[in-house]
mmCIF file of C-alpha atoms in Angstrom:
data_model
loop_
_atom_site.group_PDB
_atom_site.id
_atom_site.type_symbol
_atom_site.label_atom_id
_atom_site.label_comp_id
_atom_site.label_asym_id
_atom_site.label_seq_id
_atom_site.Cartn_x
_atom_site.Cartn_y
_atom_site.Cartn_z
ATOM 1 C CA MET L 1 -0.020 0.004 0.018
ATOM 2 C CA THR L 2 1.279 3.381 -0.957
ATOM 3 C CA ALA L 3 1.734 5.939 1.798
ATOM 4 C CA VAL L 4 0.094 9.313 1.632
ATOM 5 C CA GLY L 5 2.070 11.806 -0.348
ATOM 6 C CA GLN L 6 4.459 9.196 -1.709
ATOM 7 C CA HIS L 7 4.921 9.098 -5.415
ATOM 8 C CA ARG L 8 3.827 6.127 -7.320
ATOM 9 C CA PRO L 9 6.541 4.008 -8.856
ATOM 10 C CA PRO L 10 7.028 4.790 -12.598
ATOM 11 C CA PRO L 11 5.293 2.438 -14.967
ATOM 12 C CA PRO L 12 7.419 -0.282 -16.635
ATOM 13 C CA PRO L 13 8.847 0.767 -20.044
ATOM 14 C CA GLU L 14 6.633 -0.295 -22.934
ATOM 15 C CA VAL L 15 7.932 -3.032 -25.161
ATOM 16 C CA PRO L 16 8.388 -1.635 -28.704
ATOM 17 C CA ARG L 17 5.825 -3.189 -31.059
ATOM 18 C CA PRO L 18 6.395 -3.769 -34.709
ATOM 19 C CA PRO L 19 4.985 -1.189 -37.079
ATOM 20 C CA PRO L 20 1.481 -1.920 -38.339
ATOM 21 C CA GLY L 21 1.350 -4.419 -41.150
ATOM 22 C CA SER L 22 4.845 -5.740 -40.609
ATOM 23 C CA GLY L 23 3.618 -9.234 -39.824
ATOM 24 C CA ASP L 24 1.455 -9.269 -42.923
ATOM 25 C CA ARG L 25 4.486 -8.214 -44.965
ATOM 26 C CA ARG L 26 6.519 -11.000 -43.696
ATOM 27 C CA ARG L 27 3.610 -13.427 -44.461
ATOM 28 C CA ALA L 28 3.233 -11.963 -47.896
ATOM 29 C CA TRP L 29 6.836 -12.428 -48.741
ATOM 30 C CA TRP L 30 6.777 -15.968 -47.384
ATOM 31 C CA ARG L 31 4.123 -16.558 -50.021
ATOM 32 C CA VAL L 32 6.477 -15.294 -52.656
ATOM 33 C CA LEU L 33 9.410 -17.374 -51.394
ATOM 34 C CA ASP L 34 7.381 -20.459 -51.552
ATOM 35 C CA PRO L 35 9.612 -23.591 -51.765
ATOM 36 C CA TYR L 36 7.088 -24.939 -54.322
ATOM 37 C CA VAL L 37 8.460 -22.467 -56.856
ATOM 38 C CA ALA L 38 11.942 -23.906 -56.330
ATOM 39 C CA ALA L 39 10.509 -27.438 -56.795
ATOM 40 C CA LEU L 40 9.060 -26.350 -60.089
ATOM 41 C CA ALA L 41 12.391 -25.019 -61.217
ATOM 42 C CA GLY L 42 14.023 -28.320 -60.087
ATOM 43 C CA ALA L 43 11.539 -30.323 -62.174
ATOM 44 C CA VAL L 44 12.527 -28.279 -65.174
ATOM 45 C CA ALA L 45 16.237 -28.734 -64.504
ATOM 46 C CA LEU L 46 15.742 -32.525 -64.069
ATOM 47 C CA ALA L 47 13.918 -32.778 -67.347
ATOM 48 C CA ALA L 48 16.808 -30.895 -68.996
ATOM 49 C CA LEU L 49 19.505 -33.152 -67.536
ATOM 50 C CA LEU L 50 17.628 -36.534 -67.469
ATOM 51 C CA PRO L 51 14.671 -36.349 -69.780
ATOM 52 C CA ALA L 52 12.366 -39.298 -70.015
ATOM 53 C CA SER L 53 12.775 -41.062 -73.346
ATOM 54 C CA GLY L 54 11.617 -44.309 -75.080
ATOM 55 C CA ARG L 55 9.617 -46.586 -72.894
ATOM 56 C CA ALA L 56 10.265 -44.405 -69.870
ATOM 57 C CA ALA L 57 8.582 -41.487 -71.699
ATOM 58 C CA ARG L 58 5.503 -43.639 -72.442
ATOM 59 C CA TRP L 59 5.246 -44.741 -68.781
ATOM 60 C CA ALA L 60 5.692 -41.108 -67.650
ATOM 61 C CA GLU L 61 2.830 -40.052 -69.889
ATOM 62 C CA LEU L 62 0.539 -42.727 -68.550
ATOM 63 C CA VAL L 63 1.400 -41.827 -64.961
ATOM 64 C CA CYS L 64 0.914 -38.211 -65.834
ATOM 65 C CA GLU L 65 -2.609 -38.887 -67.204
ATOM 66 C CA PHE L 66 -3.498 -40.733 -64.083
ATOM 67 C CA ALA L 67 -2.192 -37.888 -61.897
ATOM 68 C CA VAL L 68 -4.149 -35.251 -63.841
ATOM 69 C CA GLY L 69 -7.335 -37.336 -63.412
ATOM 70 C CA LEU L 70 -6.705 -37.740 -59.721
ATOM 71 C CA LEU L 71 -6.034 -33.993 -59.386
ATOM 72 C CA PHE L 72 -9.381 -32.995 -60.939
ATOM 73 C CA PHE L 73 -11.206 -35.644 -58.899
ATOM 74 C CA LEU L 74 -9.844 -34.104 -55.717
ATOM 75 C CA TYR L 75 -10.888 -30.674 -56.946
ATOM 76 C CA GLY L 76 -14.392 -31.953 -57.373
ATOM 77 C CA ALA L 77 -14.513 -33.736 -54.085
ATOM 78 C CA ARG L 78 -13.321 -30.710 -52.146
ATOM 79 C CA LEU L 79 -15.638 -28.188 -53.807
ATOM 80 C CA SER L 80 -18.571 -27.339 -51.525
ATOM 81 C CA THR L 81 -21.676 -26.904 -53.647
ATOM 82 C CA ARG L 82 -23.527 -25.030 -50.882
ATOM 83 C CA GLU L 83 -20.808 -22.423 -50.483
ATOM 84 C CA THR L 84 -20.660 -22.089 -54.264
ATOM 85 C CA VAL L 85 -24.370 -21.280 -54.496
ATOM 86 C CA VAL L 86 -24.245 -18.963 -51.417
ATOM 87 C CA GLY L 87 -21.494 -16.951 -53.146
ATOM 88 C CA LEU L 88 -23.689 -16.077 -56.135
ATOM 89 C CA ARG L 89 -24.809 -12.922 -54.294
ATOM 90 C CA HIS L 90 -21.607 -11.129 -55.372
ATOM 91 C CA LEU L 91 -22.667 -11.034 -59.005
ATOM 92 C CA ARG L 92 -20.744 -7.775 -59.903
ATOM 93 C CA LEU L 93 -17.534 -9.081 -58.428
ATOM 94 C CA HIS L 94 -17.830 -12.484 -60.173
ATOM 95 C CA GLY L 95 -18.732 -10.820 -63.458
ATOM 96 C CA LEU L 96 -15.667 -8.557 -63.277
ATOM 97 C CA VAL L 97 -13.436 -11.450 -62.493
ATOM 98 C CA LEU L 98 -14.762 -13.616 -65.355
ATOM 99 C CA ALA L 99 -14.589 -10.617 -67.772
ATOM 100 C CA CYS L 100 -10.924 -10.049 -66.847
ATOM 101 C CA THR L 101 -10.038 -13.755 -67.108
ATOM 102 C CA PHE L 102 -11.912 -14.760 -70.293
ATOM 103 C CA VAL L 103 -12.361 -11.387 -72.246
ATOM 104 C CA LEU L 104 -9.692 -8.910 -71.179
ATOM 105 C CA PHE L 105 -6.816 -11.402 -71.039
ATOM 106 C CA PRO L 106 -7.426 -12.950 -74.434
ATOM 107 C CA ALA L 107 -7.824 -9.584 -76.024
ATOM 108 C CA LEU L 108 -4.493 -8.360 -74.489
ATOM 109 C CA GLY L 109 -2.866 -11.695 -75.501
ATOM 110 C CA LEU L 110 -3.857 -11.210 -79.151
ATOM 111 C CA ALA L 111 -2.515 -7.598 -79.035
ATOM 112 C CA VAL L 112 0.914 -8.382 -77.476
ATOM 113 C CA THR L 113 1.540 -11.446 -79.576
ATOM 114 C CA ALA L 114 0.867 -9.375 -82.687
ATOM 115 C CA VAL L 115 3.393 -6.740 -81.779
ATOM 116 C CA ALA L 116 5.818 -8.972 -79.810
ATOM 117 C CA PRO L 117 9.403 -8.865 -81.155
ATOM 118 C CA ALA L 118 10.329 -11.664 -83.491
ATOM 119 C CA ALA L 119 13.088 -12.708 -81.118
ATOM 120 C CA VAL L 120 10.483 -14.146 -78.737
ATOM 121 C CA GLY L 121 9.827 -17.005 -81.044
ATOM 122 C CA GLU L 122 6.718 -18.799 -82.201
ATOM 123 C CA PRO L 123 6.439 -21.358 -79.380
ATOM 124 C CA LEU L 124 6.614 -18.703 -76.703
ATOM 125 C CA ARG L 125 4.099 -16.491 -78.461
ATOM 126 C CA THR L 126 1.638 -19.447 -78.481
ATOM 127 C CA GLY L 127 2.420 -20.046 -74.849
ATOM 128 C CA VAL L 128 1.569 -16.345 -73.999
ATOM 129 C CA LEU L 129 -1.726 -16.674 -75.817
ATOM 130 C CA PHE L 130 -2.461 -19.886 -74.021
ATOM 131 C CA LEU L 131 -1.601 -18.287 -70.702
ATOM 132 C CA CYS L 132 -4.253 -15.644 -71.403
ATOM 133 C CA LEU L 133 -6.943 -18.400 -71.720
ATOM 134 C CA VAL L 134 -6.194 -20.204 -68.397
ATOM 135 C CA PRO L 135 -8.718 -19.721 -65.555
ATOM 136 C CA SER L 136 -7.959 -17.901 -62.379
ATOM 137 C CA THR L 137 -6.359 -19.521 -59.354
ATOM 138 C CA VAL L 138 -7.950 -20.133 -55.968
ATOM 139 C CA GLN L 139 -5.169 -20.821 -53.493
ATOM 140 C CA SER L 140 -2.886 -17.792 -53.962
ATOM 141 C CA SER L 141 -5.783 -15.434 -54.607
ATOM 142 C CA VAL L 142 -7.469 -16.443 -51.288
ATOM 143 C CA ALA L 143 -4.225 -16.230 -49.333
ATOM 144 C CA LEU L 144 -3.342 -12.796 -50.707
ATOM 145 C CA THR L 145 -6.875 -11.580 -50.272
ATOM 146 C CA GLY L 146 -6.777 -12.548 -46.546
ATOM 147 C CA ILE L 147 -3.398 -10.802 -46.051
ATOM 148 C CA ALA L 148 -4.831 -7.661 -47.692
ATOM 149 C CA ARG L 149 -7.928 -7.640 -45.433
ATOM 150 C CA GLY L 150 -10.238 -8.256 -48.375
ATOM 151 C CA ASN L 151 -13.317 -10.281 -48.904
ATOM 152 C CA VAL L 152 -12.038 -13.871 -48.502
ATOM 153 C CA PRO L 153 -15.457 -15.711 -49.116
ATOM 154 C CA ALA L 154 -15.983 -13.821 -52.312
ATOM 155 C CA ALA L 155 -12.395 -14.646 -53.418
ATOM 156 C CA ILE L 156 -12.983 -18.333 -52.772
ATOM 157 C CA CYS L 157 -16.236 -18.300 -54.838
ATOM 158 C CA ALA L 158 -14.686 -16.097 -57.621
ATOM 159 C CA GLY L 159 -11.727 -18.439 -58.059
ATOM 160 C CA THR L 160 -14.034 -21.482 -58.001
ATOM 161 C CA TYR L 161 -16.333 -20.064 -60.629
ATOM 162 C CA SER L 162 -13.419 -19.185 -62.884
ATOM 163 C CA SER L 163 -12.018 -22.736 -62.603
ATOM 164 C CA LEU L 164 -15.375 -24.266 -63.419
ATOM 165 C CA ALA L 165 -15.864 -21.938 -66.397
ATOM 166 C CA GLY L 166 -12.303 -22.712 -67.533
ATOM 167 C CA LEU L 167 -13.047 -26.362 -67.857
ATOM 168 C CA LEU L 168 -15.280 -25.463 -70.892
ATOM 169 C CA LEU L 169 -14.081 -22.119 -72.023
ATOM 170 C CA THR L 170 -10.333 -22.649 -72.031
ATOM 171 C CA PRO L 171 -10.481 -25.549 -74.580
ATOM 172 C CA LEU L 172 -12.988 -23.675 -76.738
ATOM 173 C CA LEU L 173 -11.025 -20.497 -76.740
ATOM 174 C CA ALA L 174 -7.752 -22.391 -77.485
ATOM 175 C CA ALA L 175 -9.360 -24.109 -80.448
ATOM 176 C CA TRP L 176 -10.669 -20.734 -81.763
ATOM 177 C CA LEU L 177 -7.624 -18.528 -81.125
ATOM 178 C CA LEU L 178 -4.777 -21.043 -81.536
ATOM 179 C CA GLY L 179 -6.239 -22.887 -84.470
ATOM 180 C CA SER L 180 -4.290 -26.135 -85.312
ATOM 181 C CA GLY L 181 -2.062 -25.683 -82.272
ATOM 182 C CA ALA L 182 -4.751 -26.990 -79.947
ATOM 183 C CA ALA L 183 -5.956 -30.516 -80.760
ATOM 184 C CA LEU L 184 -9.685 -29.906 -80.255
ATOM 185 C CA SER L 185 -11.125 -32.474 -82.616
ATOM 186 C CA ALA L 186 -13.749 -35.019 -81.661
ATOM 187 C CA ASP L 187 -11.085 -37.168 -80.145
ATOM 188 C CA GLY L 188 -9.662 -34.102 -78.364
ATOM 189 C CA LEU L 189 -13.057 -33.338 -76.785
ATOM 190 C CA LEU L 190 -13.453 -36.871 -75.649
ATOM 191 C CA ARG L 191 -9.963 -36.794 -74.118
ATOM 192 C CA ILE L 192 -10.774 -33.597 -72.330
ATOM 193 C CA CYS L 193 -13.953 -34.998 -70.943
ATOM 194 C CA ALA L 194 -12.241 -38.245 -69.866
ATOM 195 C CA GLN L 195 -9.289 -36.613 -68.161
ATOM 196 C CA LEU L 196 -10.761 -33.477 -66.777
ATOM 197 C CA LEU L 197 -14.562 -33.244 -66.678
ATOM 198 C CA ALA L 198 -15.375 -36.876 -65.764
ATOM 199 C CA PRO L 199 -13.009 -37.072 -62.674
ATOM 200 C CA PHE L 200 -14.322 -33.641 -61.590
ATOM 201 C CA VAL L 201 -17.950 -34.703 -61.747
ATOM 202 C CA ALA L 202 -17.131 -38.032 -59.992
ATOM 203 C CA GLY L 203 -15.506 -36.094 -57.174
ATOM 204 C CA GLN L 204 -18.603 -33.961 -56.832
ATOM 205 C CA LEU L 205 -20.918 -37.054 -56.735
ATOM 206 C CA LEU L 206 -18.733 -38.727 -54.099
ATOM 207 C CA ARG L 207 -18.266 -35.638 -52.012
ATOM 208 C CA PRO L 208 -21.056 -36.585 -49.521
ATOM 209 C CA CYS L 209 -19.163 -39.815 -48.783
ATOM 210 C CA ILE L 210 -15.519 -38.598 -48.811
ATOM 211 C CA GLY L 211 -15.745 -34.788 -48.304
ATOM 212 C CA ASP L 212 -15.166 -34.962 -44.498
ATOM 213 C CA PHE L 213 -12.345 -37.418 -44.862
ATOM 214 C CA LEU L 214 -10.579 -35.092 -47.369
ATOM 215 C CA GLY L 215 -11.158 -32.180 -45.007
ATOM 216 C CA ARG L 216 -9.620 -33.929 -42.046
ATOM 217 C CA HIS L 217 -6.551 -35.091 -44.009
ATOM 218 C CA ARG L 218 -6.025 -32.007 -46.080
ATOM 219 C CA ARG L 219 -2.347 -31.707 -44.998
ATOM 220 C CA VAL L 220 -1.622 -35.445 -45.783
ATOM 221 C CA LEU L 221 -3.160 -35.098 -49.217
ATOM 222 C CA ALA L 222 -1.483 -31.825 -50.112
ATOM 223 C CA PRO L 223 1.587 -33.569 -51.574
ATOM 224 C CA VAL L 224 -0.672 -35.347 -54.069
ATOM 225 C CA ASP L 225 -1.776 -32.012 -55.628
ATOM 226 C CA ARG L 226 1.703 -30.577 -55.837
ATOM 227 C CA GLY L 227 3.342 -33.943 -56.756
ATOM 228 C CA SER L 228 0.854 -34.204 -59.705
ATOM 229 C CA ILE L 229 1.836 -30.727 -60.957
ATOM 230 C CA LEU L 230 5.534 -31.558 -60.697
ATOM 231 C CA LEU L 231 5.085 -34.739 -62.662
ATOM 232 C CA VAL L 232 3.149 -32.840 -65.323
ATOM 233 C CA VAL L 233 5.984 -30.294 -65.564
ATOM 234 C CA TYR L 234 8.696 -32.895 -65.847
ATOM 235 C CA THR L 235 6.828 -34.921 -68.450
ATOM 236 C CA ALA L 236 6.050 -31.782 -70.613
ATOM 237 C CA PHE L 237 9.586 -30.434 -70.485
ATOM 238 C CA SER L 238 11.101 -33.934 -71.120
ATOM 239 C CA GLY L 239 9.153 -34.044 -74.405
ATOM 240 C CA ALA L 240 10.438 -30.619 -75.331
ATOM 241 C CA VAL L 241 13.992 -31.606 -74.642
ATOM 242 C CA GLU L 242 13.603 -34.769 -76.732
ATOM 243 C CA GLN L 243 12.281 -32.743 -79.663
ATOM 244 C CA GLY L 244 15.050 -30.175 -79.367
ATOM 245 C CA VAL L 245 12.628 -27.293 -78.886
ATOM 246 C CA TRP L 246 14.889 -25.537 -76.395
ATOM 247 C CA ALA L 247 17.425 -24.730 -79.056
ATOM 248 C CA THR L 248 15.015 -21.950 -80.215
ATOM 249 C CA VAL L 249 14.627 -20.389 -76.743
ATOM 250 C CA THR L 250 17.521 -17.977 -76.399
ATOM 251 C CA PRO L 251 18.205 -15.487 -73.536
ATOM 252 C CA VAL L 252 17.072 -12.671 -75.727
ATOM 253 C CA ALA L 253 13.819 -14.490 -76.170
ATOM 254 C CA LEU L 254 13.352 -14.978 -72.404
ATOM 255 C CA LEU L 255 13.976 -11.237 -71.865
ATOM 256 C CA GLY L 256 11.393 -10.323 -74.449
ATOM 257 C CA LEU L 257 8.959 -12.798 -72.878
ATOM 258 C CA LEU L 258 9.525 -11.211 -69.419
ATOM 259 C CA ALA L 259 8.712 -7.761 -70.872
ATOM 260 C CA VAL L 260 5.497 -9.111 -72.403
ATOM 261 C CA LEU L 261 4.406 -10.776 -69.174
ATOM 262 C CA LEU L 262 5.090 -7.667 -67.125
ATOM 263 C CA PHE L 263 2.923 -5.649 -69.546
ATOM 264 C CA LEU L 264 0.121 -8.206 -69.289
ATOM 265 C CA LEU L 265 0.179 -8.107 -65.435
ATOM 266 C CA ALA L 266 0.326 -4.375 -65.200
ATOM 267 C CA ALA L 267 -2.476 -3.836 -67.736
ATOM 268 C CA THR L 268 -4.685 -6.360 -66.066
ATOM 269 C CA LEU L 269 -4.211 -4.962 -62.564
ATOM 270 C CA ALA L 270 -4.928 -1.453 -63.740
ATOM 271 C CA THR L 271 -7.972 -2.434 -65.629
ATOM 272 C CA ALA L 272 -9.436 -4.511 -62.871
ATOM 273 C CA ARG L 273 -8.855 -1.694 -60.387
ATOM 274 C CA LEU L 274 -10.727 0.663 -62.655
ATOM 275 C CA GLY L 275 -13.502 -1.846 -62.957
ATOM 276 C CA THR L 276 -13.984 -1.913 -59.172
ATOM 277 C CA HIS L 277 -14.507 1.786 -59.161
ATOM 278 C CA LEU L 278 -16.932 1.785 -62.048
ATOM 279 C CA LEU L 279 -18.977 -1.003 -60.526
ATOM 280 C CA GLY L 280 -19.024 0.662 -57.049
ATOM 281 C CA LEU L 281 -17.551 -2.309 -55.204
ATOM 282 C CA ASP L 282 -16.607 -1.795 -51.653
ATOM 283 C CA ARG L 283 -12.965 -1.944 -50.539
ATOM 284 C CA ALA L 284 -12.912 -5.572 -49.408
ATOM 285 C CA SER L 285 -14.660 -6.888 -52.560
ATOM 286 C CA GLY L 286 -12.573 -4.622 -54.779
ATOM 287 C CA ILE L 287 -9.343 -6.198 -53.359
ATOM 288 C CA ALA L 288 -10.723 -9.667 -53.995
ATOM 289 C CA ALA L 289 -11.748 -8.766 -57.551
ATOM 290 C CA VAL L 290 -8.302 -7.241 -58.488
ATOM 291 C CA LEU L 291 -6.377 -10.214 -57.085
ATOM 292 C CA CYS L 292 -8.645 -12.911 -58.629
ATOM 293 C CA GLY L 293 -9.003 -11.192 -61.959
ATOM 294 C CA SER L 294 -5.238 -10.713 -62.496
ATOM 295 C CA GLN L 295 -4.007 -14.195 -61.537
ATOM 296 C CA LYS L 296 -3.753 -17.422 -63.472
ATOM 297 C CA SER L 297 -3.863 -20.991 -62.265
ATOM 298 C CA LEU L 298 -0.756 -23.073 -62.675
ATOM 299 C CA ALA L 299 -2.520 -26.109 -61.237
ATOM 300 C CA ALA L 300 -5.284 -26.042 -63.944
ATOM 301 C CA GLY L 301 -3.245 -24.605 -66.775
ATOM 302 C CA LEU L 302 -0.485 -27.274 -66.866
ATOM 303 C CA PRO L 303 -2.821 -30.328 -67.081
ATOM 304 C CA MET L 304 -4.900 -28.550 -69.753
ATOM 305 C CA ALA L 305 -1.846 -27.895 -71.759
ATOM 306 C CA THR L 306 -0.755 -31.483 -71.716
ATOM 307 C CA VAL L 307 -4.211 -32.596 -72.854
ATOM 308 C CA LEU L 308 -4.474 -29.864 -75.595
ATOM 309 C CA PHE L 309 -0.884 -29.885 -76.927
ATOM 310 C CA GLY L 310 0.577 -33.297 -75.955
ATOM 311 C CA PRO L 311 4.349 -33.593 -76.341
ATOM 312 C CA GLN L 312 4.639 -29.987 -77.638
ATOM 313 C CA ALA L 313 3.440 -28.551 -74.310
ATOM 314 C CA GLY L 314 6.958 -28.005 -72.909
ATOM 315 C CA PRO L 315 7.833 -24.468 -74.146
ATOM 316 C CA LEU L 316 4.128 -23.482 -74.321
ATOM 317 C CA VAL L 317 3.808 -23.669 -70.503
ATOM 318 C CA LEU L 318 6.992 -21.683 -69.813
ATOM 319 C CA PRO L 319 5.139 -18.319 -70.013
ATOM 320 C CA LEU L 320 2.564 -19.633 -67.599
ATOM 321 C CA MET L 321 5.243 -20.757 -65.098
ATOM 322 C CA MET L 322 7.004 -17.365 -65.385
ATOM 323 C CA TYR L 323 3.739 -15.382 -65.000
ATOM 324 C CA HIS L 324 2.942 -17.479 -61.913
ATOM 325 C CA GLN L 325 5.959 -16.136 -60.080
ATOM 326 C CA LEU L 326 5.395 -12.585 -61.270
ATOM 327 C CA GLN L 327 1.755 -12.583 -60.041
ATOM 328 C CA LEU L 328 2.960 -13.804 -56.625
ATOM 329 C CA VAL L 329 5.510 -10.994 -56.258
ATOM 330 C CA ALA L 330 3.018 -8.338 -57.432
ATOM 331 C CA GLY L 331 0.246 -9.737 -55.298
ATOM 332 C CA ALA L 332 2.369 -9.836 -52.246
ATOM 333 C CA LEU L 333 3.474 -6.179 -52.707
ATOM 334 C CA LEU L 334 -0.166 -5.059 -53.229
ATOM 335 C CA ALA L 335 -1.413 -7.156 -50.247
ATOM 336 C CA GLY L 336 1.172 -5.701 -47.903
ATOM 337 C CA ARG L 337 0.316 -2.178 -49.073
ATOM 338 C CA TRP L 338 -3.505 -2.730 -48.627
ATOM 339 C CA SER L 339 -2.884 -4.344 -45.264
ATOM 340 C CA ARG L 340 -0.936 -1.299 -43.971
ATOM 341 C CA ALA L 341 -3.721 0.949 -45.322
ATOM 342 C CA ALA L 342 -6.283 -1.132 -43.399
ATOM 343 C CA ASP L 343 -4.302 -0.821 -40.189
ATOM 344 C CA HIS L 344 -4.457 2.961 -40.416
ATOM 345 C CA ARG L 345 -8.235 3.014 -41.003
ATOM 346 C CA LEU L 346 -10.564 3.777 -38.081
ATOM 347 C CA PRO L 347 -13.892 1.973 -37.636
ATOM 348 C CA GLY L 348 -15.639 5.033 -39.095
ATOM 349 C CA GLY L 349 -13.759 4.777 -42.354
ATOM 350 C CA THR L 350 -11.394 7.683 -41.682
ATOM 351 C CA THR L 351 -7.555 7.505 -41.855
ATOM 352 C CA SER L 352 -5.632 7.831 -38.676
ATOM 353 C CA ASN L 353 -2.235 9.502 -38.320
ATOM 354 C CA THR L 354 0.959 7.560 -37.651
ATOM 355 C CA SER L 355 1.542 9.078 -34.239
ATOM 356 C CA PRO L 356 0.502 7.062 -31.214
ATOM 357 C CA PRO L 357 -2.709 8.082 -29.407
ATOM 358 C CA ALA L 358 -2.417 10.292 -26.360
ATOM 359 C CA ASP L 359 -2.679 8.682 -22.949
ATOM 360 C CA THR L 360 -6.007 9.792 -21.485
ATOM 361 C CA THR L 361 -5.693 7.709 -18.363
ATOM 362 C CA PRO L 362 -5.659 9.992 -15.235
ATOM 363 C CA ALA L 363 -2.568 10.107 -13.139
ATOM 364 C CA ASN L 364 -4.334 9.221 -9.943
ATOM 365 C CA PRO L 365 -7.425 7.175 -10.828
ATOM 366 C CA SER L 366 -10.253 7.034 -8.399
ATOM 367 C CA PRO L 367 -10.468 3.879 -6.373
ATOM 368 C CA PRO L 368 -13.222 1.356 -7.054
ATOM 369 C CA ALA L 369 -16.533 1.835 -5.415
ATOM 370 C CA HIS L 370 -16.219 -1.133 -3.254
ATOM 371 C CA THR L 371 -12.947 0.067 -1.587
ATOM 372 C CA SER L 372 -13.403 0.607 2.165
ATOM 373 C CA PRO L 373 -13.015 4.175 3.543
ATOM 374 C CA GLU L 374 -9.859 3.380 5.671
ATOM 375 C CA HIS L 375 -8.089 2.126 2.493
ATOM 376 C CA ARG L 376 -8.793 5.194 0.493
ATOM 377 C CA PRO L 377 -5.990 7.802 0.077
ATOM 378 C CA ALA L 378 -6.394 10.995 2.034
ATOM 379 C CA PRO L 379 -7.446 14.032 0.074
ATOM 380 C CA ARG L 380 -4.860 16.513 -0.898
ATOM 381 C CA ALA L 381 -4.605 19.755 1.244
ATOM 382 C CA ARG L 382 -5.737 22.895 -0.495
#
């Protein structure tokens, strides 16, 4: 108990706290430095050093077809039909994402491939156009939307709708815009249905039986998804090495391809941002729309490329793999910026300053009401 007139001990020094948004920035950059990106590069290097040939190539193709079917089966089994229907209320957001994915991207792809320098080469040009036809991604869009304090449920639904639409629109657009480059004959349609649509529908039908099991063992089954993609990358690039396609891909071509991909990403981000303002979307929904509308799915694009292009898919998926890393870097930067902006916003929607709030606690707070009179401090002499 403190004696009358004795000064109170000074409060303990405050532990310095990290600046607002620093934790989100670290998480965002961890998304960029995903070891899975290094694994993809390792699969490409392995295909360049030890490509599958002869009977090994045939077995690799068969295993790859099975892995692609299993991948889309798991997609269907994990997709919640109820959540997909509930998410339909964000019609303007989903319309903007679909327009960016299947209208804006193909238009930009046609424009940039028409004016791209000749040094880029025909296979990479075709790969850029195929990149523009791939649906949006779900995993990275949702993760970055959460970091940016955006509308995560809307991002989940937007990515899901884009993936479902891509099962039909990507092959059709590839046949229309790529011509003979995409094998979309009657046999090609049957192959797409057998390898992509049929496993997806089967997963949806079996979801009531195995959905809970997959949810409980999500971490155990995660290597199946990523392992399937790595196998697809290795098989596709092995075929390209065997055909000698990499002799046409020069460092100058890669630099030109990088410039084209940066333009695509910047133009899509700017257009999607403008669309959110024109449609009057709120801040959280606008963040989800920009991130979902500017990203492309590596998990869906690579299996589709193997089905549509067969052994020639190696150099055609290189633009998609490079764009995947660029979209992660740009998305992490934007998510960190939006997260810091959200930390400075007050509940009323105004922006606070960076200085700490003033301490309004009185120096000598009044004692609680239940304190007995003998324990109360004596009043100060006037």
